Amino acid sequence: MKVAFNKPPNTGNEERYVLEAIKSEKISGNGKFTQKCENWFEKSLNCQKTLLTPSCTHALEMAAILLDIKEGDEIIMPSYTFVSTANAFVLRGATIVFVDIRPDTMNIDETKIAKAITKKTKVIVPVHYAGVACEMDTIMALAKKYGLYVVEDAAQAIMSFYKGKALGTIGHLGAFSFHETKNITSAGEGGLLIINDVRFVKRAEIIREKGTNRTQFFRGEVDKYSWVDIGSSYLLNDVSAAYLWGQLEKIEDIQKDRLNSWNIYFEGLKNLQKDRCVELPNIPKECTNNAHMFYIKVKDLQTRTDIIEHLKRHGINVVFHYVPLHSSLGAEKFARFEDKEVYTTKESDRLLRLPMFYGLEQKHRDAVILAIWKFFNEA
Ligand SMILES: *Cc1c(COP(=O)(O)O)cnc(C)c1O
């Protein structure tokens, strides 16, 4: 038996919409399907404005441009994240300041942020790991007190909520990813910039259109378009948007299926947690679970290496996750760690992600659970 770690979601409608886009002979950015998707997001997230982008990385880069990040600015974020969270701001010349994570959620420890704030601090970037929210009330209060912006890296957080608010819509700006490893995808790569502060809407449209007011021109608001600001090509093509539209129509099914797999893993492994062999994910009561990921934490790095080997022998593909950014070469040039690093390395070394995707079969989930039990019974 072979159990894949991930399969890109495909619900059946995507092909039809992709074909429709191709036949329309209008497949560049900001087309019909882009509009449909953006309208859907604005309604269902209840937010001011959304813009589809070629990736979450691009959406984060747009956020850094919109906030006028420049050399010397400091940006606060966890070290336990994807490289793009940092690079989007480093590209504008900023210095990254890492803050330790909480072991219970793997999210930035909100109680350690205040100490990291200096006169140079411009932005806090909470990363909602595994789609479980950071402590946003505390983070927003800090931002207000010190006059900072908040950009949510909500790459993994679609359809997840904090005190009833959709993740990505709480900070000034937010970003989703539609990479093939995320809950929904726009044909492999894609992203969304979420704009919650109306002051940014007009300029965001210009930045996405290479620094021109072409979007306004197409709406008939100006009679010709020209160069007005800095920008780049941050548009998603409409064929990819068509694929995404097929997924949005089926998003309830996708979420339900993932959540079902998540619950089955949890039930199947919870007695191992009682025996203290593993730790299972924790969902704080003000947060929802979008089942982006199912991870377990084992005793230490050696145990994790052993269990990955063991599961591989059973045909099961599991992976660890981020190598903390502060331990990388890039961090020597662009970042520093605020205060003591207590949990970031220790907790990330113990973490293991189980197969999780739309359409994961029952027999495969059972095989994963059984193989994990076997590992600990043999130990
Ligand atoms: C996936 C991911 C990204 C990058 O998304 P892309 O769409 O591949 O650019 C950024 N941040 C986090 C936390 C992610 O999980």
mmCIF file with all atom_site columns, N, CA, C and O in Angstrom, residues 28-43 49-52 205 208 215 218-219 235-236 238 241-242 245 248:
data_model
loop_
_atom_site.group_PDB
_atom_site.id
_atom_site.type_symbol
_atom_site.label_atom_id
_atom_site.label_alt_id
_atom_site.label_comp_id
_atom_site.label_asym_id
_atom_site.label_entity_id
_atom_site.label_seq_id
_atom_site.pdbx_PDB_ins_code
_atom_site.Cartn_x
_atom_site.Cartn_y
_atom_site.Cartn_z
_atom_site.occupancy
_atom_site.B_iso_or_equiv
_atom_site.pdbx_formal_charge
_atom_site.auth_seq_id
_atom_site.auth_comp_id
_atom_site.auth_asym_id
_atom_site.auth_atom_id
_atom_site.pdbx_PDB_model_num
ATOM 1   N N  . SER A 1 28  ? -6.280  36.443 -19.874 1.00 0.00 ? 28  SER A N  1
ATOM 2   C CA . SER A 1 28  ? -5.322  37.189 -19.054 1.00 0.00 ? 28  SER A CA 1
ATOM 3   C C  . SER A 1 28  ? -5.973  37.561 -17.719 1.00 0.00 ? 28  SER A C  1
ATOM 4   O O  . SER A 1 28  ? -7.101  37.164 -17.424 1.00 0.00 ? 28  SER A O  1
ATOM 5   N N  . GLY A 1 29  ? -5.279  38.346 -16.927 1.00 0.00 ? 29  GLY A N  1
ATOM 6   C CA . GLY A 1 29  ? -5.723  38.630 -15.568 1.00 0.00 ? 29  GLY A CA 1
ATOM 7   C C  . GLY A 1 29  ? -6.965  39.503 -15.482 1.00 0.00 ? 29  GLY A C  1
ATOM 8   O O  . GLY A 1 29  ? -7.355  40.168 -16.444 1.00 0.00 ? 29  GLY A O  1
ATOM 9   N N  . ASN A 1 30  ? -7.594  39.476 -14.315 1.00 0.00 ? 30  ASN A N  1
ATOM 10  C CA . ASN A 1 30  ? -8.773  40.295 -14.027 1.00 0.00 ? 30  ASN A CA 1
ATOM 11  C C  . ASN A 1 30  ? -9.931  40.043 -14.989 1.00 0.00 ? 30  ASN A C  1
ATOM 12  O O  . ASN A 1 30  ? -10.692 40.950 -15.312 1.00 0.00 ? 30  ASN A O  1
ATOM 13  N N  . GLY A 1 31  ? -10.069 38.795 -15.445 1.00 0.00 ? 31  GLY A N  1
ATOM 14  C CA . GLY A 1 31  ? -11.155 38.432 -16.349 1.00 0.00 ? 31  GLY A CA 1
ATOM 15  C C  . GLY A 1 31  ? -12.398 37.992 -15.592 1.00 0.00 ? 31  GLY A C  1
ATOM 16  O O  . GLY A 1 31  ? -12.537 38.226 -14.384 1.00 0.00 ? 31  GLY A O  1
ATOM 17  N N  . LYS A 1 32  ? -13.288 37.303 -16.340 1.00 0.00 ? 32  LYS A N  1
ATOM 18  C CA . LYS A 1 32  ? -14.601 36.935 -15.797 1.00 0.00 ? 32  LYS A CA 1
ATOM 19  C C  . LYS A 1 32  ? -14.492 36.053 -14.540 1.00 0.00 ? 32  LYS A C  1
ATOM 20  O O  . LYS A 1 32  ? -15.162 36.302 -13.539 1.00 0.00 ? 32  LYS A O  1
ATOM 21  N N  . PHE A 1 33  ? -13.638 35.039 -14.594 1.00 0.00 ? 33  PHE A N  1
ATOM 22  C CA . PHE A 1 33  ? -13.549 34.130 -13.443 1.00 0.00 ? 33  PHE A CA 1
ATOM 23  C C  . PHE A 1 33  ? -12.844 34.784 -12.254 1.00 0.00 ? 33  PHE A C  1
ATOM 24  O O  . PHE A 1 33  ? -13.174 34.504 -11.096 1.00 0.00 ? 33  PHE A O  1
ATOM 25  N N  . THR A 1 34  ? -11.898 35.659 -12.554 1.00 0.00 ? 34  THR A N  1
ATOM 26  C CA . THR A 1 34  ? -11.256 36.414 -11.470 1.00 0.00 ? 34  THR A CA 1
ATOM 27  C C  . THR A 1 34  ? -12.312 37.227 -10.727 1.00 0.00 ? 34  THR A C  1
ATOM 28  O O  . THR A 1 34  ? -12.378 37.217 -9.494  1.00 0.00 ? 34  THR A O  1
ATOM 29  N N  . GLN A 1 35  ? -13.165 37.898 -11.495 1.00 0.00 ? 35  GLN A N  1
ATOM 30  C CA . GLN A 1 35  ? -14.235 38.708 -10.895 1.00 0.00 ? 35  GLN A CA 1
ATOM 31  C C  . GLN A 1 35  ? -15.175 37.846 -10.052 1.00 0.00 ? 35  GLN A C  1
ATOM 32  O O  . GLN A 1 35  ? -15.567 38.219 -8.945  1.00 0.00 ? 35  GLN A O  1
ATOM 33  N N  . LYS A 1 36  ? -15.532 36.684 -10.606 1.00 0.00 ? 36  LYS A N  1
ATOM 34  C CA . LYS A 1 36  ? -16.450 35.781 -9.880  1.00 0.00 ? 36  LYS A CA 1
ATOM 35  C C  . LYS A 1 36  ? -15.826 35.347 -8.548  1.00 0.00 ? 36  LYS A C  1
ATOM 36  O O  . LYS A 1 36  ? -16.489 35.355 -7.507  1.00 0.00 ? 36  LYS A O  1
ATOM 37  N N  . CYS A 1 37  ? -14.568 34.971 -8.604  1.00 0.00 ? 37  CYS A N  1
ATOM 38  C CA . CYS A 1 37  ? -13.888 34.512 -7.377  1.00 0.00 ? 37  CYS A CA 1
ATOM 39  C C  . CYS A 1 37  ? -13.779 35.652 -6.371  1.00 0.00 ? 37  CYS A C  1
ATOM 40  O O  . CYS A 1 37  ? -14.070 35.466 -5.181  1.00 0.00 ? 37  CYS A O  1
ATOM 41  N N  . GLU A 1 38  ? -13.360 36.826 -6.837  1.00 0.00 ? 38  GLU A N  1
ATOM 42  C CA . GLU A 1 38  ? -13.178 37.952 -5.904  1.00 0.00 ? 38  GLU A CA 1
ATOM 43  C C  . GLU A 1 38  ? -14.514 38.344 -5.266  1.00 0.00 ? 38  GLU A C  1
ATOM 44  O O  . GLU A 1 38  ? -14.578 38.615 -4.063  1.00 0.00 ? 38  GLU A O  1
ATOM 45  N N  . ASN A 1 39  ? -15.586 38.360 -6.064  1.00 0.00 ? 39  ASN A N  1
ATOM 46  C CA . ASN A 1 39  ? -16.914 38.657 -5.498  1.00 0.00 ? 39  ASN A CA 1
ATOM 47  C C  . ASN A 1 39  ? -17.287 37.634 -4.424  1.00 0.00 ? 39  ASN A C  1
ATOM 48  O O  . ASN A 1 39  ? -17.818 37.980 -3.377  1.00 0.00 ? 39  ASN A O  1
ATOM 49  N N  . TRP A 1 40  ? -16.996 36.376 -4.733  1.00 0.00 ? 40  TRP A N  1
ATOM 50  C CA . TRP A 1 40  ? -17.306 35.306 -3.779  1.00 0.00 ? 40  TRP A CA 1
ATOM 51  C C  . TRP A 1 40  ? -16.568 35.533 -2.463  1.00 0.00 ? 40  TRP A C  1
ATOM 52  O O  . TRP A 1 40  ? -17.151 35.431 -1.384  1.00 0.00 ? 40  TRP A O  1
ATOM 53  N N  . PHE A 1 41  ? -15.292 35.838 -2.552  1.00 0.00 ? 41  PHE A N  1
ATOM 54  C CA . PHE A 1 41  ? -14.491 36.053 -1.332  1.00 0.00 ? 41  PHE A CA 1
ATOM 55  C C  . PHE A 1 41  ? -15.003 37.264 -0.551  1.00 0.00 ? 41  PHE A C  1
ATOM 56  O O  . PHE A 1 41  ? -15.128 37.207 0.666   1.00 0.00 ? 41  PHE A O  1
ATOM 57  N N  . GLU A 1 42  ? -15.289 38.358 -1.278  1.00 0.00 ? 42  GLU A N  1
ATOM 58  C CA . GLU A 1 42  ? -15.722 39.567 -0.573  1.00 0.00 ? 42  GLU A CA 1
ATOM 59  C C  . GLU A 1 42  ? -17.021 39.316 0.190   1.00 0.00 ? 42  GLU A C  1
ATOM 60  O O  . GLU A 1 42  ? -17.197 39.785 1.308   1.00 0.00 ? 42  GLU A O  1
ATOM 61  N N  . LYS A 1 43  ? -17.930 38.569 -0.425  1.00 0.00 ? 43  LYS A N  1
ATOM 62  C CA . LYS A 1 43  ? -19.195 38.233 0.256   1.00 0.00 ? 43  LYS A CA 1
ATOM 63  C C  . LYS A 1 43  ? -18.973 37.264 1.404   1.00 0.00 ? 43  LYS A C  1
ATOM 64  O O  . LYS A 1 43  ? -19.421 37.492 2.520   1.00 0.00 ? 43  LYS A O  1
ATOM 65  N N  . LYS A 1 49  ? -12.289 44.321 0.180   1.00 0.00 ? 49  LYS A N  1
ATOM 66  C CA . LYS A 1 49  ? -11.816 44.094 -1.186  1.00 0.00 ? 49  LYS A CA 1
ATOM 67  C C  . LYS A 1 49  ? -10.826 42.945 -1.211  1.00 0.00 ? 49  LYS A C  1
ATOM 68  O O  . LYS A 1 49  ? -10.002 42.806 -0.292  1.00 0.00 ? 49  LYS A O  1
ATOM 69  N N  . THR A 1 50  ? -10.904 42.116 -2.238  1.00 0.00 ? 50  THR A N  1
ATOM 70  C CA . THR A 1 50  ? -9.908  41.060 -2.413  1.00 0.00 ? 50  THR A CA 1
ATOM 71  C C  . THR A 1 50  ? -9.345  41.135 -3.829  1.00 0.00 ? 50  THR A C  1
ATOM 72  O O  . THR A 1 50  ? -10.062 41.534 -4.764  1.00 0.00 ? 50  THR A O  1
ATOM 73  N N  . LEU A 1 51  ? -8.090  40.763 -3.984  1.00 0.00 ? 51  LEU A N  1
ATOM 74  C CA . LEU A 1 51  ? -7.450  40.737 -5.299  1.00 0.00 ? 51  LEU A CA 1
ATOM 75  C C  . LEU A 1 51  ? -6.728  39.410 -5.477  1.00 0.00 ? 51  LEU A C  1
ATOM 76  O O  . LEU A 1 51  ? -5.846  39.071 -4.677  1.00 0.00 ? 51  LEU A O  1
ATOM 77  N N  . LEU A 1 52  ? -7.079  38.677 -6.527  1.00 0.00 ? 52  LEU A N  1
ATOM 78  C CA . LEU A 1 52  ? -6.368  37.427 -6.814  1.00 0.00 ? 52  LEU A CA 1
ATOM 79  C C  . LEU A 1 52  ? -4.958  37.755 -7.296  1.00 0.00 ? 52  LEU A C  1
ATOM 80  O O  . LEU A 1 52  ? -4.764  38.712 -8.050  1.00 0.00 ? 52  LEU A O  1
ATOM 81  N N  . GLU A 1 205 ? -4.863  48.127 -6.499  1.00 0.00 ? 205 GLU A N  1
ATOM 82  C CA . GLU A 1 205 ? -5.217  47.825 -7.898  1.00 0.00 ? 205 GLU A CA 1
ATOM 83  C C  . GLU A 1 205 ? -4.126  48.313 -8.850  1.00 0.00 ? 205 GLU A C  1
ATOM 84  O O  . GLU A 1 205 ? -3.835  47.663 -9.854  1.00 0.00 ? 205 GLU A O  1
ATOM 85  N N  . ARG A 1 208 ? -0.964  46.051 -8.569  1.00 0.00 ? 208 ARG A N  1
ATOM 86  C CA . ARG A 1 208 ? -1.157  44.757 -9.239  1.00 0.00 ? 208 ARG A CA 1
ATOM 87  C C  . ARG A 1 208 ? -1.048  44.884 -10.761 1.00 0.00 ? 208 ARG A C  1
ATOM 88  O O  . ARG A 1 208 ? -0.668  43.942 -11.449 1.00 0.00 ? 208 ARG A O  1
ATOM 89  N N  . THR A 1 215 ? -6.872  49.216 -14.219 1.00 0.00 ? 215 THR A N  1
ATOM 90  C CA . THR A 1 215 ? -8.117  48.692 -13.647 1.00 0.00 ? 215 THR A CA 1
ATOM 91  C C  . THR A 1 215 ? -9.205  49.772 -13.674 1.00 0.00 ? 215 THR A C  1
ATOM 92  O O  . THR A 1 215 ? -10.356 49.504 -14.045 1.00 0.00 ? 215 THR A O  1
ATOM 93  N N  . PHE A 1 218 ? -10.473 50.197 -17.241 1.00 0.00 ? 218 PHE A N  1
ATOM 94  C CA . PHE A 1 218 ? -11.439 49.176 -17.665 1.00 0.00 ? 218 PHE A CA 1
ATOM 95  C C  . PHE A 1 218 ? -12.820 49.404 -17.056 1.00 0.00 ? 218 PHE A C  1
ATOM 96  O O  . PHE A 1 218 ? -13.823 49.008 -17.619 1.00 0.00 ? 218 PHE A O  1
ATOM 97  N N  . ARG A 1 219 ? -12.859 50.025 -15.905 1.00 0.00 ? 219 ARG A N  1
ATOM 98  C CA . ARG A 1 219 ? -14.152 50.345 -15.292 1.00 0.00 ? 219 ARG A CA 1
ATOM 99  C C  . ARG A 1 219 ? -14.736 51.636 -15.858 1.00 0.00 ? 219 ARG A C  1
ATOM 100 O O  . ARG A 1 219 ? -15.826 52.062 -15.468 1.00 0.00 ? 219 ARG A O  1
ATOM 101 N N  . LEU A 1 235 ? -1.041  39.814 -11.312 1.00 0.00 ? 235 LEU A N  1
ATOM 102 C CA . LEU A 1 235 ? -2.365  39.298 -11.700 1.00 0.00 ? 235 LEU A CA 1
ATOM 103 C C  . LEU A 1 235 ? -2.318  37.788 -11.892 1.00 0.00 ? 235 LEU A C  1
ATOM 104 O O  . LEU A 1 235 ? -1.355  37.261 -12.440 1.00 0.00 ? 235 LEU A O  1
ATOM 105 N N  . LEU A 1 236 ? -3.377  37.120 -11.474 1.00 0.00 ? 236 LEU A N  1
ATOM 106 C CA . LEU A 1 236 ? -3.519  35.689 -11.765 1.00 0.00 ? 236 LEU A CA 1
ATOM 107 C C  . LEU A 1 236 ? -4.210  35.558 -13.125 1.00 0.00 ? 236 LEU A C  1
ATOM 108 O O  . LEU A 1 236 ? -5.154  36.299 -13.407 1.00 0.00 ? 236 LEU A O  1
ATOM 109 N N  . ASP A 1 238 ? -6.720  34.093 -16.007 1.00 0.00 ? 238 ASP A N  1
ATOM 110 C CA . ASP A 1 238 ? -8.118  33.715 -15.779 1.00 0.00 ? 238 ASP A CA 1
ATOM 111 C C  . ASP A 1 238 ? -8.384  32.208 -15.913 1.00 0.00 ? 238 ASP A C  1
ATOM 112 O O  . ASP A 1 238 ? -9.409  31.726 -15.435 1.00 0.00 ? 238 ASP A O  1
ATOM 113 N N  . ALA A 1 241 ? -7.946  31.121 -12.454 1.00 0.00 ? 241 ALA A N  1
ATOM 114 C CA . ALA A 1 241 ? -9.109  31.584 -11.682 1.00 0.00 ? 241 ALA A CA 1
ATOM 115 C C  . ALA A 1 241 ? -10.316 30.686 -11.954 1.00 0.00 ? 241 ALA A C  1
ATOM 116 O O  . ALA A 1 241 ? -11.115 30.416 -11.053 1.00 0.00 ? 241 ALA A O  1
ATOM 117 N N  . ALA A 1 242 ? -10.436 30.198 -13.198 1.00 0.00 ? 242 ALA A N  1
ATOM 118 C CA . ALA A 1 242 ? -11.541 29.296 -13.553 1.00 0.00 ? 242 ALA A CA 1
ATOM 119 C C  . ALA A 1 242 ? -11.435 27.994 -12.763 1.00 0.00 ? 242 ALA A C  1
ATOM 120 O O  . ALA A 1 242 ? -12.437 27.458 -12.273 1.00 0.00 ? 242 ALA A O  1
ATOM 121 N N  . TRP A 1 245 ? -12.526 28.691 -9.327  1.00 0.00 ? 245 TRP A N  1
ATOM 122 C CA . TRP A 1 245 ? -13.986 28.831 -9.245  1.00 0.00 ? 245 TRP A CA 1
ATOM 123 C C  . TRP A 1 245 ? -14.652 27.463 -9.062  1.00 0.00 ? 245 TRP A C  1
ATOM 124 O O  . TRP A 1 245 ? -15.587 27.299 -8.272  1.00 0.00 ? 245 TRP A O  1
ATOM 125 N N  . LEU A 1 248 ? -14.279 26.704 -5.450  1.00 0.00 ? 248 LEU A N  1
ATOM 126 C CA . LEU A 1 248 ? -15.095 27.523 -4.549  1.00 0.00 ? 248 LEU A CA 1
ATOM 127 C C  . LEU A 1 248 ? -16.531 27.015 -4.504  1.00 0.00 ? 248 LEU A C  1
ATOM 128 O O  . LEU A 1 248 ? -17.161 27.014 -3.452  1.00 0.00 ? 248 LEU A O  1
#
